Short mmCIF file of C-alpha atoms and ligand atoms in Angstrom, two decimals:
data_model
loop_
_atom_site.label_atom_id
_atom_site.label_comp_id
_atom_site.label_asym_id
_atom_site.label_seq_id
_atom_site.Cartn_x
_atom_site.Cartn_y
_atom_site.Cartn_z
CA UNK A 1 -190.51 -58.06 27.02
CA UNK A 2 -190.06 -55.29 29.38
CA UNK A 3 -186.60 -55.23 30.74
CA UNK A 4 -185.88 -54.39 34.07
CA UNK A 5 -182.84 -53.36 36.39
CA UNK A 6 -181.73 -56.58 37.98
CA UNK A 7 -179.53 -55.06 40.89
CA UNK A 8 -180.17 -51.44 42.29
CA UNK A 9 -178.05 -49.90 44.59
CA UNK A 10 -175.71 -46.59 45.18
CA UNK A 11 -177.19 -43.09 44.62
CA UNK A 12 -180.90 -43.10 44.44
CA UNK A 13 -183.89 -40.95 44.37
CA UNK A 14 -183.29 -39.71 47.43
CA UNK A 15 -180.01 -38.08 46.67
CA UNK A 16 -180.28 -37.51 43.18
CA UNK A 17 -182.78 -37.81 40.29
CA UNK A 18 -182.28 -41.41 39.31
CA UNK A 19 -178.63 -42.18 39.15
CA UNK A 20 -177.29 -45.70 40.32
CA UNK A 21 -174.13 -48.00 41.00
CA UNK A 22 -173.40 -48.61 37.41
CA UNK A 23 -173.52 -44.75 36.72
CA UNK A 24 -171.36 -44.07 39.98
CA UNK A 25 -168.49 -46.85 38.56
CA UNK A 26 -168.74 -44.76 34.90
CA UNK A 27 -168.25 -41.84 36.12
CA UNK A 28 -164.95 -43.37 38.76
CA UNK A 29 -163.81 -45.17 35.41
CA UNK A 30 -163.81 -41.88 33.37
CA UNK A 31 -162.09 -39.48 35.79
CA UNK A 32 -158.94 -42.36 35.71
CA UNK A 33 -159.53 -43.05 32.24
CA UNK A 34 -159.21 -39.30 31.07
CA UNK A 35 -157.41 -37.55 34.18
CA UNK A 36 -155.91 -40.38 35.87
CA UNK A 37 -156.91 -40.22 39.16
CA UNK A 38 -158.33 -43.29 41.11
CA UNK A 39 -161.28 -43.36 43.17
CA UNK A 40 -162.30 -46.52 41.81
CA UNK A 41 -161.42 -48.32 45.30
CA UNK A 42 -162.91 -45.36 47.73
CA UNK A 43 -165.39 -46.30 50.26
CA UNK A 44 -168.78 -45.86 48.70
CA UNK A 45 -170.48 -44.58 51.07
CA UNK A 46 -168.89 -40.98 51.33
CA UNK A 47 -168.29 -41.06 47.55
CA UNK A 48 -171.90 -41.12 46.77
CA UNK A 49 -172.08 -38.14 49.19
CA UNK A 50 -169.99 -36.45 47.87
CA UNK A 51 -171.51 -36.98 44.04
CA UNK A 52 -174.23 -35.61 44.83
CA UNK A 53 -173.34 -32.34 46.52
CA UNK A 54 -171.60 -32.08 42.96
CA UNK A 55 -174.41 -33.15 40.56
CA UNK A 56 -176.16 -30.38 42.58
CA UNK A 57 -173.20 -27.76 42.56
CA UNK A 58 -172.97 -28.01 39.19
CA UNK A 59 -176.58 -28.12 38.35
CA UNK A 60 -176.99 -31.56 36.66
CA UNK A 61 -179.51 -34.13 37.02
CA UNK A 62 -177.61 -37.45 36.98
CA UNK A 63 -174.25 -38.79 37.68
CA UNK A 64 -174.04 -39.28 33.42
CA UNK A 65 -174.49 -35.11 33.02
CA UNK A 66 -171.59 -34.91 35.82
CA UNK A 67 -169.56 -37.50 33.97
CA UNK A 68 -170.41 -35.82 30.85
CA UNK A 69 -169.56 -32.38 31.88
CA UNK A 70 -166.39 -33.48 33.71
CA UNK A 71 -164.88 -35.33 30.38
CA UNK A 72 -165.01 -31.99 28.65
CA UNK A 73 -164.20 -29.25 31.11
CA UNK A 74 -161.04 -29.89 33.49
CA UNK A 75 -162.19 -27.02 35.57
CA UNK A 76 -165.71 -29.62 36.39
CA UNK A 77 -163.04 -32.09 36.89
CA UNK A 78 -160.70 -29.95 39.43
CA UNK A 79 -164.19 -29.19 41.68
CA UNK A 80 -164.58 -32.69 41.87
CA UNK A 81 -161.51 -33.87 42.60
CA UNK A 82 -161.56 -30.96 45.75
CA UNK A 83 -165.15 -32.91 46.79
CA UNK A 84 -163.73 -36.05 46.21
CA UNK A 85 -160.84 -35.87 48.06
CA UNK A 86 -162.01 -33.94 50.98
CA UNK A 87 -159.63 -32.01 52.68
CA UNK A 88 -160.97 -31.03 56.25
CA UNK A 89 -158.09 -30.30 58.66
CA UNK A 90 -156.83 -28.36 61.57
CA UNK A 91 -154.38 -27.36 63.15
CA UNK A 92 -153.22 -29.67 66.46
CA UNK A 93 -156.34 -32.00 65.35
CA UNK A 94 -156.91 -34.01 68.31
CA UNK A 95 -154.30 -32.52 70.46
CA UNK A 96 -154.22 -35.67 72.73
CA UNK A 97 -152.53 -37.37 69.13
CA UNK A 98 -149.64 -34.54 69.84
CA UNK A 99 -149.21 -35.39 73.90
CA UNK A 100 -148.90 -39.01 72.83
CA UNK A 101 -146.30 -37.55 70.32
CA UNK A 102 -143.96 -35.80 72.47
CA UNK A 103 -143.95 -38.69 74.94
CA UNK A 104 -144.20 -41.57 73.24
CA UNK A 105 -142.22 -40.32 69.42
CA UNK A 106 -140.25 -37.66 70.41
CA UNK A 107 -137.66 -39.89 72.59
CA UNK A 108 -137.56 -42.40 69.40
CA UNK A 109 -136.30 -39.70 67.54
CA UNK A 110 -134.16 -37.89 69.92
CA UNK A 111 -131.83 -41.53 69.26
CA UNK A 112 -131.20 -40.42 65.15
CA UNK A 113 -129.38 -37.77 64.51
CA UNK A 114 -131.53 -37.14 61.61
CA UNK A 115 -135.23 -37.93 60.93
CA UNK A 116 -137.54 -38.20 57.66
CA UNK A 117 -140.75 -37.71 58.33
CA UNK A 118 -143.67 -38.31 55.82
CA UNK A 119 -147.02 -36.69 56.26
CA UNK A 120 -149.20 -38.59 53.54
CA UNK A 121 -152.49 -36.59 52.85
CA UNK A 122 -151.82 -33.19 54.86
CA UNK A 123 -154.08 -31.43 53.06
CA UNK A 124 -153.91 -27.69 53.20
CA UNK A 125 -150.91 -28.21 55.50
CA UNK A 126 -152.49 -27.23 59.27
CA UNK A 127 -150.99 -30.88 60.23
CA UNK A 128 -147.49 -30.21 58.64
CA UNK A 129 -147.19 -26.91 60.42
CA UNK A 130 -148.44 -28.06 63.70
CA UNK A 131 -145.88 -31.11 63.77
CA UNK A 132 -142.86 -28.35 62.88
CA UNK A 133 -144.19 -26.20 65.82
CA UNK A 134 -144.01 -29.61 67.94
CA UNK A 135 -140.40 -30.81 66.78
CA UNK A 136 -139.24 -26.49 66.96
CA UNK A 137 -140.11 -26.85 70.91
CA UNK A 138 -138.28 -30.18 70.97
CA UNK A 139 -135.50 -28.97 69.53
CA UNK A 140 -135.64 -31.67 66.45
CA UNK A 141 -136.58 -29.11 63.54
CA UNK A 142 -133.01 -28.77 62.70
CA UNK A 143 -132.23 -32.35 62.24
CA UNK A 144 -135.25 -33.20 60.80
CA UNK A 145 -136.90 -33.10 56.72
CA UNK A 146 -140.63 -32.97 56.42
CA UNK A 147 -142.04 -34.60 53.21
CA UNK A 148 -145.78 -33.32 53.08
CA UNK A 149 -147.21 -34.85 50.06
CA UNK A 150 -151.35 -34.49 48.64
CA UNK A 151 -152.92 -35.84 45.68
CA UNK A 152 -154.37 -32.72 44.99
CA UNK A 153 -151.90 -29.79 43.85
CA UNK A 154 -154.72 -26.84 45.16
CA UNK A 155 -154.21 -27.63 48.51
CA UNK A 156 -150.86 -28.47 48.35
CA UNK A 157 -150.53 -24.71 47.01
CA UNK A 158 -152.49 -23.34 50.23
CA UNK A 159 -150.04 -25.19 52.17
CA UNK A 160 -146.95 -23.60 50.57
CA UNK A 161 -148.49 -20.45 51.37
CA UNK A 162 -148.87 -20.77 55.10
CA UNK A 163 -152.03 -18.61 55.56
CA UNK A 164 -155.18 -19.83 57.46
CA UNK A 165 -157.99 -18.28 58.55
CA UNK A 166 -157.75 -15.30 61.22
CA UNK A 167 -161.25 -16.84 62.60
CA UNK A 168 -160.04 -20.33 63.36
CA UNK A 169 -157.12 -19.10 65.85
CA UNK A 170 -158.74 -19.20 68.92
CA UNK A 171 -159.95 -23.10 67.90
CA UNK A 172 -156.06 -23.64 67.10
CA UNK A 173 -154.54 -21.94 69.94
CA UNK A 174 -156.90 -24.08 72.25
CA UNK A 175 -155.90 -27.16 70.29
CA UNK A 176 -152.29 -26.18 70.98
CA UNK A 177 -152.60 -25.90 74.68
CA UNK A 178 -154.42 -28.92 74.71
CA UNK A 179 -151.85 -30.93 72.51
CA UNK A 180 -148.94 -29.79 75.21
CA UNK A 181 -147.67 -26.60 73.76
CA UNK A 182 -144.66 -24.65 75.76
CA UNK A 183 -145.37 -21.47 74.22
CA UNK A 184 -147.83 -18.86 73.13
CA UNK A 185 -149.82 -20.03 69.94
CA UNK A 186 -149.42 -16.39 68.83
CA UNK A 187 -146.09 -16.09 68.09
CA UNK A 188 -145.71 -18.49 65.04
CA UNK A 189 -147.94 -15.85 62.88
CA UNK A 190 -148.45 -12.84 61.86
CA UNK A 191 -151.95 -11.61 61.57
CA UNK A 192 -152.62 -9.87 58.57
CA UNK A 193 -155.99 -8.81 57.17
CA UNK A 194 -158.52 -12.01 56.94
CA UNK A 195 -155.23 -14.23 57.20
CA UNK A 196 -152.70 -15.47 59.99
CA UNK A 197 -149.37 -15.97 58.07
CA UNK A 198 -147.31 -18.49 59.74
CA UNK A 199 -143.14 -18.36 60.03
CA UNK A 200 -141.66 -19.49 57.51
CA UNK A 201 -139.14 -20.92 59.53
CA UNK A 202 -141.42 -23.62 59.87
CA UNK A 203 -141.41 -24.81 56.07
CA UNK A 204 -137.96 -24.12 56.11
CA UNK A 205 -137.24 -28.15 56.30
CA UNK A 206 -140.57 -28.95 54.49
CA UNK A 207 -140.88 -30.62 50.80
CA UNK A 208 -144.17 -30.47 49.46
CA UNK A 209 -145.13 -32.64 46.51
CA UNK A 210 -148.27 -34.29 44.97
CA UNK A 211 -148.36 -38.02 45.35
CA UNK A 212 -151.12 -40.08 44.92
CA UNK A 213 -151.20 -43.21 47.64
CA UNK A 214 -153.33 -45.46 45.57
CA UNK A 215 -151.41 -45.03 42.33
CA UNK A 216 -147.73 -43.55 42.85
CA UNK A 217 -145.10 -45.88 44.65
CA UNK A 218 -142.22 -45.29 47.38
CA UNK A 219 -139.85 -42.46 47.12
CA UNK A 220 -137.91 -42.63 50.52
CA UNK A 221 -137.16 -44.51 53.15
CA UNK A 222 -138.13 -42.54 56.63
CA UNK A 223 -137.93 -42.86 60.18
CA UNK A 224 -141.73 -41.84 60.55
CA UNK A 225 -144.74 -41.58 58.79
CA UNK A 226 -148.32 -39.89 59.30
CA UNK A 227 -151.33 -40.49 57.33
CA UNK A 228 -154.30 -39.52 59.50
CA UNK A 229 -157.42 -39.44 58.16
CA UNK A 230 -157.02 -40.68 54.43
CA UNK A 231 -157.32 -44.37 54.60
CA UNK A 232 -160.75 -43.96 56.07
CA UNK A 233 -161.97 -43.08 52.62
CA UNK A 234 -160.39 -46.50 50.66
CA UNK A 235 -162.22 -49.76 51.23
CA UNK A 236 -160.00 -52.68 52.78
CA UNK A 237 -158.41 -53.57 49.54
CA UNK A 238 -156.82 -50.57 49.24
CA UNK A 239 -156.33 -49.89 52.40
CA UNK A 240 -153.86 -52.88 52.35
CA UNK A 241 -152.12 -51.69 48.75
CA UNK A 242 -151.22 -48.56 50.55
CA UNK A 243 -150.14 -50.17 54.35
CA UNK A 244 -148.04 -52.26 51.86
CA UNK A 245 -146.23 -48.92 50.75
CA UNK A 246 -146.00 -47.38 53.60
CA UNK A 247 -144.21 -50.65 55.07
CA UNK A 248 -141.79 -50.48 52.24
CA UNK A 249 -141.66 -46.94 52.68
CA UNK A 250 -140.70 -46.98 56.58
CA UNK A 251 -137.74 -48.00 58.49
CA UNK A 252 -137.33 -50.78 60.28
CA UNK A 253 -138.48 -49.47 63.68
CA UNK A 254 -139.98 -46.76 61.74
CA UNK A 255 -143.19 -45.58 63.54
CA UNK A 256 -146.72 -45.49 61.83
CA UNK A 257 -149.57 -42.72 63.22
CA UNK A 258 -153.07 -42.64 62.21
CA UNK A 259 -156.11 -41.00 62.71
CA UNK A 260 -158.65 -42.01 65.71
CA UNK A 261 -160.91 -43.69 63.38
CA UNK A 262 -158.47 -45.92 61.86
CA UNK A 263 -156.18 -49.11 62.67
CA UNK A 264 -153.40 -51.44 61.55
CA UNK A 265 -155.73 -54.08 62.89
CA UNK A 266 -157.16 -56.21 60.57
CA UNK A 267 -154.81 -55.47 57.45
CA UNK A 268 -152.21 -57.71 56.57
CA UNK A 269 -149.46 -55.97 58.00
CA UNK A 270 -151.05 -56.27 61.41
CA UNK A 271 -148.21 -58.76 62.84
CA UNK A 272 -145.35 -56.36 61.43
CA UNK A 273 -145.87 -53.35 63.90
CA UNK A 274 -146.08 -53.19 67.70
CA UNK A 275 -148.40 -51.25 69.71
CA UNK A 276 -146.93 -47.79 70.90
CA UNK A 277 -150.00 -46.22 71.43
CA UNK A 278 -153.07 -48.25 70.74
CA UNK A 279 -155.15 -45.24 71.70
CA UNK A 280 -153.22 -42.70 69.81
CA UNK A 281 -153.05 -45.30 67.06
CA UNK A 282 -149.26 -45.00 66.70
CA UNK A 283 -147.37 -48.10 65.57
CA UNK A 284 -143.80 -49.48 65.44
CA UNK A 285 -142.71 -51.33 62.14
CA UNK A 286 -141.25 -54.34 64.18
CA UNK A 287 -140.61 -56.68 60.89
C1 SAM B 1 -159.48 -35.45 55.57
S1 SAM B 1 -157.96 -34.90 54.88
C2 SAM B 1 -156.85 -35.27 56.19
C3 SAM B 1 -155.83 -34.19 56.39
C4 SAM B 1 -154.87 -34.41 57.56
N1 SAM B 1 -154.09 -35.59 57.40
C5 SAM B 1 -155.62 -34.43 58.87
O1 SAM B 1 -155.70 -35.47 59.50
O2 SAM B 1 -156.16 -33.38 59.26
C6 SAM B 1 -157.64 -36.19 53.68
C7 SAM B 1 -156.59 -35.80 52.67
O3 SAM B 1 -156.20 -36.97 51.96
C8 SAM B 1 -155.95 -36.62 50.63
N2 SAM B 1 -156.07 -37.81 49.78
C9 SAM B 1 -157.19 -38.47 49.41
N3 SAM B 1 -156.89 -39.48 48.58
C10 SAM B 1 -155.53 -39.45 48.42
C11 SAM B 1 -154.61 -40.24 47.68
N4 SAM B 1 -155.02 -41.24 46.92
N5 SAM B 1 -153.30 -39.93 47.75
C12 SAM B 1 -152.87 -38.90 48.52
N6 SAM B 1 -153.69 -38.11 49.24
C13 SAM B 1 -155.01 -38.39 49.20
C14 SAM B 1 -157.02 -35.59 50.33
O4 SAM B 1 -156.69 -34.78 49.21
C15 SAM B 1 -157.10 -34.82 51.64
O5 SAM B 1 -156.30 -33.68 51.60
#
């Protein structure tokens, strides 16, 4: 008797040679198994995506020569975790986020005299450095610590060191203006080379450290907290493990931002916040 596939589904023909679902779980279920890192609950959509730039990267034919490959060389394993966890930024992205900011947060935290503020997912730090250009000109730096904290320690390193590309200045200093900045973009770096170096008075209050959302648990209590643009990635179940930390994690009053595409609608810590922003979607931990 011939046997035959009884479900079919995830990466096909079209975007690689033959893999499927059961080949994309093995290889989810190997990376935690022998690295420890959880994908096992990302959307599948943009995982599958982004397995097959890799199969093709690494010049492979199926997700089982990737898994393969990845078991046995933790250098396969770090290029896949930099596809996997996809770290596009920039700096004051969506500026209107940072208007809403300084009218709508700001004032909130004017009232403590001193703020934590967690940045979940920042990437290679363009978001950490724009908010400590925002709270400089608000005169909130000094009473305020900036926990910036990645799953992935390579860009956490390019964060530390503060220096983006020359090219993508004029696209920042736009976003500045545009996001309500009182000064010139210019003189919070240096330009040196291929690189802008930013002031280091800016990381000054900053603690970077890798923490993974999905797996890791609280480590603070803080007045605010940003995660823009990572939950977009986990499917609703794990969208609602890590709303459930970041309510344990927050203040009562605390505020919640995320990115455009996202919402505390439909999880089930919708009734706990209030609207500050619905637009901006900025929240207020109510209960
Ligand atoms: C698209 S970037 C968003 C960067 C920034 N927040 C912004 O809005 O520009 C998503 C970031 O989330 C991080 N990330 C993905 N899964 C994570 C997890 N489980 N824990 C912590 N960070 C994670 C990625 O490494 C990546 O740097």
């Amino acid at each position: 008797m011939a046997v035959r596939p009884q479900r079919s589904a995830g990466l096909t023909a079209a975007s690689t040679s033959g893999g499927d679902a059961v080949e994309l779980q093995l290889l989810l279920e190997g990376v935690f198994r022998q690295y420890g890192f959880d994908f096992r609950q990302y959307a599948p959509a943009s995982l599958k995506r982004r397995v097959a730039r890799r199969i093709q990267a690494e010049g492979v034919t199926t997700i089982t020569g990737l898994l393969e490959r990845v078991l046995h060389d933790p250098a396969a394993m770090e290029r896949l975790l930099l596809d996997l966890s996809i770290n596009v930024t920039a700096m004051f992205r969506d500026p209107t986020f940072y208007v809403a900011f300084r009218n709508r947060v700001v004032p909130l935290l004017r009232t403590y005299p001193f703020t934590r503020i967690w940045i979940a997912g920042c990437s290679t730090g363009e978001e950490v450095y724009s908010l400590a250009i925002l709270l400089t000109e608000e005169e909130l730096y000094d009473r305020t610590r900036i926990y910036a904290t990645d799953i992935n320690e390579a860009v956490l390193d390019r964060a530390r060191a503060g220096v983006f590309p020359l090219d993508r200045m004029r696209e920042y200093t736009d976003n500045y203006i545009r996001a309500g900045g009182t000064r010139s973009f210019s003189e919070y770096y240096l330009a040196k080379y291929e690189g802008a170096l930013f002031d280091r008075r800016l990381t000054e209050n900053v603690v970077w450290a890798q923490h993974n959302l999905v797996q890791d648990r609280a480590f603070q209590e803080f007045t605010a907290i940003l995660c823009r643009n990572v939950m977009i990635y986990f499917d609703r179940p794990l969208q609602n493990r890590v709303h459930e930390l970041f309510h344990e994690s927050l203040e009562r009053f605390g505020i919640l931002c995320l990115g455009h595409k996202e919402t505390i609608r439909f999880t089930a810590f919708e009734h706990s916040y209030q609207e500050l922003d619905p637009q901006e979607k900025m929240y207020r931990r109510i209960r």
